[in-house]
Structures are given as C-alpha cells and as structure tokens.
Short mmCIF file of C-alpha atoms in Angstrom, two decimals:
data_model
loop_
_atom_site.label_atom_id
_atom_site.label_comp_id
_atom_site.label_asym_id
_atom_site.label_seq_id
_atom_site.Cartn_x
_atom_site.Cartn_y
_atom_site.Cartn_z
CA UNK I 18 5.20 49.12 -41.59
CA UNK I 19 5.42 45.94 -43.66
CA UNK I 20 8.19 44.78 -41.33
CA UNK I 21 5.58 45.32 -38.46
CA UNK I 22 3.42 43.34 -39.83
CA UNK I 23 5.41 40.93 -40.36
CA UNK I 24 6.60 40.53 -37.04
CA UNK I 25 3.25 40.88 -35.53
CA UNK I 26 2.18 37.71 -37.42
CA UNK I 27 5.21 36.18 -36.80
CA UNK I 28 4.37 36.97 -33.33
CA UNK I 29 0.82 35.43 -33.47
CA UNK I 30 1.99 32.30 -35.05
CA UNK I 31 4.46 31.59 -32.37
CA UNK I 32 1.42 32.55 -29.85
CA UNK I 33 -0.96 29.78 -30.86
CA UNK I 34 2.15 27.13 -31.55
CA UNK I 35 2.50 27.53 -28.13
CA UNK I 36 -0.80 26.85 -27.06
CA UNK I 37 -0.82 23.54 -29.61
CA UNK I 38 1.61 22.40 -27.24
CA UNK I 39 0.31 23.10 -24.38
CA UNK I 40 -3.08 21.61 -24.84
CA UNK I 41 -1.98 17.64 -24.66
CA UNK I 42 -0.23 18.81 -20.41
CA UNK I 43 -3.70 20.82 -19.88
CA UNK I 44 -5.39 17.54 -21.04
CA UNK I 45 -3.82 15.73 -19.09
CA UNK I 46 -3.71 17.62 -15.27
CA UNK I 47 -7.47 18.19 -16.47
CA UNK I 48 -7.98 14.43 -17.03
CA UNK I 49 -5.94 13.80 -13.59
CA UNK I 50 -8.04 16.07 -11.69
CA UNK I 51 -11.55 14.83 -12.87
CA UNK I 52 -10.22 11.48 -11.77
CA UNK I 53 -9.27 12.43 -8.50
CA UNK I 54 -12.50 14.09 -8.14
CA UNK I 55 -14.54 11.27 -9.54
CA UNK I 56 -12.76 9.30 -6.44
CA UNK I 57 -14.02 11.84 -3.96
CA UNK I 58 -17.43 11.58 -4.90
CA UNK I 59 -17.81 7.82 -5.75
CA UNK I 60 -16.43 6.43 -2.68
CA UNK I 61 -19.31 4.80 -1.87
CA UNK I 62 -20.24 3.01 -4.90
CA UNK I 63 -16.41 1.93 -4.92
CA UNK I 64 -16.67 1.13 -1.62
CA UNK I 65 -19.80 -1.69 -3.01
CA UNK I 66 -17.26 -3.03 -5.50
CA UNK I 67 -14.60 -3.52 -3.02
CA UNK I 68 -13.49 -7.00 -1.57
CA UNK I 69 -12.33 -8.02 1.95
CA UNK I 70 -15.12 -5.68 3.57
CA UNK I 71 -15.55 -5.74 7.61
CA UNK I 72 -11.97 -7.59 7.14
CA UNK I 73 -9.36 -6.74 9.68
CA UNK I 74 -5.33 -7.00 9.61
CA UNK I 75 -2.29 -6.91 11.21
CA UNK I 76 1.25 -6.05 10.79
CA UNK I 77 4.44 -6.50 13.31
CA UNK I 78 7.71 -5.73 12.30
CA UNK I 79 10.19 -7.72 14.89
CA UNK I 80 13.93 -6.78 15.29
CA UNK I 81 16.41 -9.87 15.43
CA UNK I 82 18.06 -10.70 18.16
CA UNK I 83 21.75 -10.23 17.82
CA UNK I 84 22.92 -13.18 15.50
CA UNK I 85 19.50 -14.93 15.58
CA UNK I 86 17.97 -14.00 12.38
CA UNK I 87 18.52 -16.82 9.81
CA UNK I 88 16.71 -18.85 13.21
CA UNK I 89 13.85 -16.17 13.35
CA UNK I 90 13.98 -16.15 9.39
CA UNK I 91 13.26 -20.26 9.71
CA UNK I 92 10.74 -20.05 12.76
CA UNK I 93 8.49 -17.63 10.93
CA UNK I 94 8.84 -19.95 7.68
CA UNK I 95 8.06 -23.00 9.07
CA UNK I 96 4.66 -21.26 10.99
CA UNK I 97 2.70 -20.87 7.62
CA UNK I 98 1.29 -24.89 7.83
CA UNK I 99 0.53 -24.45 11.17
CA UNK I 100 -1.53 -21.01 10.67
CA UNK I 101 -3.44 -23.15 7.35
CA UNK I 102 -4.06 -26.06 9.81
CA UNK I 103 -5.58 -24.17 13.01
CA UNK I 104 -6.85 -20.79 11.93
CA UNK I 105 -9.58 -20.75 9.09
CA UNK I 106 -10.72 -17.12 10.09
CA UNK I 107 -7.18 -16.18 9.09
CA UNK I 108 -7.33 -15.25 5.25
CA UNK I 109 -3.93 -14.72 4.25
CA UNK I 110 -0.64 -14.88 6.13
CA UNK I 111 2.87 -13.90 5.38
CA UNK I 112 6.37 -13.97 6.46
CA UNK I 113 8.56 -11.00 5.56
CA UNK I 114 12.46 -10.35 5.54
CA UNK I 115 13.83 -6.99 5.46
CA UNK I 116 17.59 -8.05 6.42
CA UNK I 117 17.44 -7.96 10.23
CA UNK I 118 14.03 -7.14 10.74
CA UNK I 119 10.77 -9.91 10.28
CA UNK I 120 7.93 -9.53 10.11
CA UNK I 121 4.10 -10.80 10.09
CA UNK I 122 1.16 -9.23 8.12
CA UNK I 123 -2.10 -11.13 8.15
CA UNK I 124 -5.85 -10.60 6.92
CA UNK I 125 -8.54 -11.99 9.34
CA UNK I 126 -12.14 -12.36 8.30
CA UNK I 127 -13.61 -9.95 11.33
CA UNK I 128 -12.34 -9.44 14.79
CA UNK I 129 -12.97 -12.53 16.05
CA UNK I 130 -10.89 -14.11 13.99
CA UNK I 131 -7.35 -11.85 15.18
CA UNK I 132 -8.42 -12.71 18.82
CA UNK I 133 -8.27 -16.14 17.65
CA UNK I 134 -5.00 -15.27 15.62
CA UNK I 135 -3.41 -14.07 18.61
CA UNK I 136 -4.62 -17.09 21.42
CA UNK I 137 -3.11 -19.65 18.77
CA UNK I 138 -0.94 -21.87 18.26
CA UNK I 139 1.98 -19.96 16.20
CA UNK I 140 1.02 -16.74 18.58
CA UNK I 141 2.25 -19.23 21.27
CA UNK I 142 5.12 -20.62 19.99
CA UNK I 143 6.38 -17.32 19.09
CA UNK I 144 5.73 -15.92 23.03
CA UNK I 145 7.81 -19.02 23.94
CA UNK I 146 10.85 -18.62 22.04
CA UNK I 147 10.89 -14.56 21.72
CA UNK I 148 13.79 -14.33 24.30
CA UNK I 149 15.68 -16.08 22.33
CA UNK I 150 14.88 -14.68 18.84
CA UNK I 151 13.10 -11.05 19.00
CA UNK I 152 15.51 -8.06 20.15
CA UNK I 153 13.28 -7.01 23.33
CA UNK I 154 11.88 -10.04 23.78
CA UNK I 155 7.76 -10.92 23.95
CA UNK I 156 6.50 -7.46 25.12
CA UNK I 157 8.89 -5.01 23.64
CA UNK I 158 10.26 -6.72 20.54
CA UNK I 159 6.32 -8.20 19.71
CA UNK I 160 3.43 -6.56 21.13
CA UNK I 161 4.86 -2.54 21.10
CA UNK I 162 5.04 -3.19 17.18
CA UNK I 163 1.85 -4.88 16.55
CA UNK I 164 0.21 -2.16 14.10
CA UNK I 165 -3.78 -3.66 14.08
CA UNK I 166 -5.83 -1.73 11.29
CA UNK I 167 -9.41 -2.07 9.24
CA UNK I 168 -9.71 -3.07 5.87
CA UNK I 169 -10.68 -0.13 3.83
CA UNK I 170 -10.20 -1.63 0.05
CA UNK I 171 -8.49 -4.22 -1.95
CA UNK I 172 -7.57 -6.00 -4.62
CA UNK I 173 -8.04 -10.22 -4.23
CA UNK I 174 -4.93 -12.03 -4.31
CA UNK I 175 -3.94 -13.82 -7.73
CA UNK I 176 -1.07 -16.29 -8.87
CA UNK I 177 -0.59 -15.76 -4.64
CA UNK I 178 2.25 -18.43 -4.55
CA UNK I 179 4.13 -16.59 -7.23
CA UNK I 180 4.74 -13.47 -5.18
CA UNK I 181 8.33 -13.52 -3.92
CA UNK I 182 8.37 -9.63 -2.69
CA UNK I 183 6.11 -6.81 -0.85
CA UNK I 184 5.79 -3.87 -0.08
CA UNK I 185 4.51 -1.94 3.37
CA UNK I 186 3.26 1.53 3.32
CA UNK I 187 2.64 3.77 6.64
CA UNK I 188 0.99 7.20 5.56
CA UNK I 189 -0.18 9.61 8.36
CA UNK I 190 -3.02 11.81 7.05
CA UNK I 191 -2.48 15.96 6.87
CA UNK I 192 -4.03 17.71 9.84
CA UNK I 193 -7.91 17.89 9.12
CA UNK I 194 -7.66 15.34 5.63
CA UNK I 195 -7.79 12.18 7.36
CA UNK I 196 -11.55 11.63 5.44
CA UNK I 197 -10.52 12.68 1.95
CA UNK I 198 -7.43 10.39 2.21
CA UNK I 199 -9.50 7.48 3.60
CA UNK I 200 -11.63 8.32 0.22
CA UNK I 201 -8.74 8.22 -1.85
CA UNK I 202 -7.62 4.67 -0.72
CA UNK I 203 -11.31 3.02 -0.16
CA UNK I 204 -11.86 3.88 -3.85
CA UNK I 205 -8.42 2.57 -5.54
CA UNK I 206 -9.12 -1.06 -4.95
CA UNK I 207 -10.86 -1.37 -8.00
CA UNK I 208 -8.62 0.77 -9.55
CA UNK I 209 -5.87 -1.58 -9.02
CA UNK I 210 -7.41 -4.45 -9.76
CA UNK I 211 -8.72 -2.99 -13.10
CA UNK I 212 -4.57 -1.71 -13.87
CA UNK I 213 -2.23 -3.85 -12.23
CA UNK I 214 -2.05 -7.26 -13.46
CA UNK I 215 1.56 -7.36 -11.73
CA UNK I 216 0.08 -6.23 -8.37
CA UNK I 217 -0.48 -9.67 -7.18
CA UNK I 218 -2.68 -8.58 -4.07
CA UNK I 219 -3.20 -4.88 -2.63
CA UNK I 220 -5.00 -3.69 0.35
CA UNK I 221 -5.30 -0.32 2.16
CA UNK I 222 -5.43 -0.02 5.56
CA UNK I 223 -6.79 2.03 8.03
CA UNK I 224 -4.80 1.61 11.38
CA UNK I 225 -6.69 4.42 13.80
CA UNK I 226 -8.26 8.10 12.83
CA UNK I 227 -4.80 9.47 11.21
CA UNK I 228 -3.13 6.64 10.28
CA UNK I 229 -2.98 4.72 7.07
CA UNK I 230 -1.34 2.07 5.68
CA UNK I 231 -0.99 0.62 2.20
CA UNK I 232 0.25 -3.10 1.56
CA UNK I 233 1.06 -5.09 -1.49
CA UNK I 234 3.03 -8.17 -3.15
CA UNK I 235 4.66 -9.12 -6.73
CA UNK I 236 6.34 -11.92 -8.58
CA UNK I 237 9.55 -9.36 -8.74
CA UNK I 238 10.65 -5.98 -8.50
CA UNK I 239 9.62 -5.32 -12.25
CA UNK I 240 6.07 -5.46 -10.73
CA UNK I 241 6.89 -3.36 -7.94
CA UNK I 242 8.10 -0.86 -10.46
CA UNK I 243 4.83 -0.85 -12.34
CA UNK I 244 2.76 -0.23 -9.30
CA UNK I 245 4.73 3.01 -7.97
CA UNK I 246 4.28 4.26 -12.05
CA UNK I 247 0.40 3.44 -12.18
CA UNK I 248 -2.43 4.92 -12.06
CA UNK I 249 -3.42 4.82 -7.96
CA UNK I 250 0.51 5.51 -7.43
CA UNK I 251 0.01 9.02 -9.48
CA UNK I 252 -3.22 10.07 -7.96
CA UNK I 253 -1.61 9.81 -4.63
CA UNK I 254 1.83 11.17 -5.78
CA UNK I 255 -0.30 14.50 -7.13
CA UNK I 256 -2.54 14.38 -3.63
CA UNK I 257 -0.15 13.97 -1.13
CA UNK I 258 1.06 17.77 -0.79
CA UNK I 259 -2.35 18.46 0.60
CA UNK I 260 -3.60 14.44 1.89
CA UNK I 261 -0.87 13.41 3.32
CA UNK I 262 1.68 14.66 6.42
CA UNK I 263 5.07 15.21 4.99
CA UNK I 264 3.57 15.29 1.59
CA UNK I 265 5.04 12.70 -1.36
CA UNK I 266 8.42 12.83 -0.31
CA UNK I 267 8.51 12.85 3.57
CA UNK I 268 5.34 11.16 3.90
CA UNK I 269 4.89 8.22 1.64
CA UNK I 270 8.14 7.70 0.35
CA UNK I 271 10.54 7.70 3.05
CA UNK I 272 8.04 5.10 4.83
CA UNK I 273 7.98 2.31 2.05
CA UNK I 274 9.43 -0.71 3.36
CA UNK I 275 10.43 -3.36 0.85
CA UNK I 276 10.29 -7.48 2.78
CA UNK I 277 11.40 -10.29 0.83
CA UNK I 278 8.47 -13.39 1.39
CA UNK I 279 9.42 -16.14 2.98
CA UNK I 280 5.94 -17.80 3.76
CA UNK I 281 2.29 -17.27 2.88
CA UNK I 282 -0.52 -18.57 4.14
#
C-alpha cells in the first residue's frame, strides 16, 4: 500500500510538472490569438493610423531580352531623375533586379497621378526602346505584367536611400477570406512601423477582390531576416492555413520574390 502511495504521488507530481511547462506555450498561442483577434476587430481604428491612404501602386516585372539586361538594368537606373523631375504625383519609385528579370514598383498619390505615370516621359521612353530590351516587347513583355493595386496600409519610408534590397509578395486570399485577410494586412502597418526599425518602408497591397500583395525594402538581408521573424510575419505565418490559398507554404512563401535596387525615386 505504501508503495501505492508512493507512486500515486509520484504520479501527481509528474502531472502538475507537466502542466508548469506547459503554461509559458499556452501563454503564448493564447497571447497570439488575442492579437490576431484584436486585428480583426480594430481594423478600422488601424485603418485611421495608417499612412499612404486613397494611395495607389504599381508593380511590372519585365523579362530581358536575350543578352540585353545589363542595358535594361542601366535604362531603368538612369529613369529615376527623370520620374523626380516630371511626376510629383509619383511618391516613390524603384528599380528592381532579380537576375534576368526588372522590374518597376511605384506609389502614386491617387489615380490621377498613375494615368499621369503611365502618359510620361519614362513610360515613353520605355514603349520606345521595349523591342529592343523587354522579352515580348511593349505589349507582352510590359503591359500583360503590369499588376495595378490599392493601398491598404503602410509603413512611411525611412533612411529610404539606404535600402539596397526588397522584397515582393503576391498572396491570393482562401475561397470566401478575402475580407479577413484584407483585415489582417490594413491593420499591420502600424504594427510594422511600431517593430521593424530594419523594415525601411512596407506597404500592403490590394491588387483586385482576391488578390494581395505585400511589398517592402532594407539596408541588407539581415533586415530582411528580421521582418520574415517579426511580429506581422508570425501572425500571417499562423493565419495563412485558413487566410490564405495554398496556405504558408504554397501560398506566401513560394511567391516571395527577392530584387536587388538599383534606383529610387
């Protein structure tokens, strides 16, 4: 009987050991969830907080031509002055290398100011010489890629000229969670901007009903890094099995496409 006893309390002890350690995971899924849920919820006074609003965007990712791309590379660099000197609606403009592949992203204040974007004088020069530098010229190397999207959140560009790297995200919402994702990224904004001092400029995007898109820039990769182990990286991460098409994996991952910068605006 003694040896029962024993055991049984031996048994107990082990019982609520296990339960010490399980508290600090339970704290912190319980922690994860309240914030997710706080995001749901708050959009709109987020949404308040957030810069950029009624702001617009594009992004066009051009194939080289065959053997043209250090030419493309140095067309698209030497644009950035002209964009500063002819387009004021145009808030930010960069040039992106991701080996064969350039590409454009830009932030307009409002609609009017793309139209402008795209009736100017880089938009121009660009028609002109795409024979000779896009794979599929004008039409199918340039305007079948143009991706033009709303500005749902971001974070205001700092130490801008620093940034030597970014980062474009396509996410496709899950059947029937197109709203609760475009809740998810309205609301991290100030999230990043509160987390990520080596985010150097973030903004999500919201391309048409179902698709999303997430862009952002740092001084180096060790910034990159930091971002995909933060805070609005996580809530996604532990989201995207329900939010998001092809889930973590499939869906957000396997669309992240990493540009070196060669020009900002």
């Amino acid at each position: 009987m003694k040896t029962l006893v024993v055991g049984q309390e031996r048994i107990e002890k082990s019982s609520e050991e296990l339960k010490v350690r399980r508290r600090p995971m339970k704290t912190q899924i319980l922690r994860r969830l309240t914030a997710i849920a706080l995001i749901a919820t708050t959009t709109t006074s987020h949404a308040q907080e957030n810069v950029m609003d009624n702001y617009t965007a594009s992004y066009i990712a051009m194939p080289a031509a065959e053997g043209q791309t250090d030419a493309f590379a140095e067309f698209l660099a030497g644009a950035a002055p002209l964009v500063k000197e002819t387009e004021p609606g145009t808030e930010l403009w960069f040039a992106l290398q991701d080996n064969d592949t350039l590409a454009i992203f830009d932030i307009f204040v409002d609609e009017e100011a793309r139209n402008t974007h795209f009736s100017g004088v880089v938009a121009g020069a660009l028609n002109e010489n795409a024979d000779a530098l896009v794979a599929g010229g004008w039409e199918v190397g340039v305007v079948a890629n143009i991706n033009n999207s709303n500005v749902l959140s971001a974070k205001a560009p700092v130490d801008l000229y620093s940034a030597t790297t970014a980062t474009y995200i396509s996410i496709e919402a899950a059947p029937g969670k197109a709203g609760e994702l475009a809740a998810l990224l309205t609301a991290a904004g100030p999230i990043v901007a509160e987390t990520e001092p080596k985010t150097l400029f973030w903004v999500a995007l919201q391309i048409d009903e179902n698709n999303f898109a997430i862009y952002d820039i740092f001084a180096d990769n060790s910034g990159r890094e930091a971002h995909f182990a933060g805070e609005v990286a996580g809530l996604l991460k532990a989201q995207a099995s329900d939010l998001v098409k092809g889930g973590w994996e499939d869906g957000v991952v396997a669309n992240v496409r990493n540009s070196d910068i060669l020009a900002i605006k």
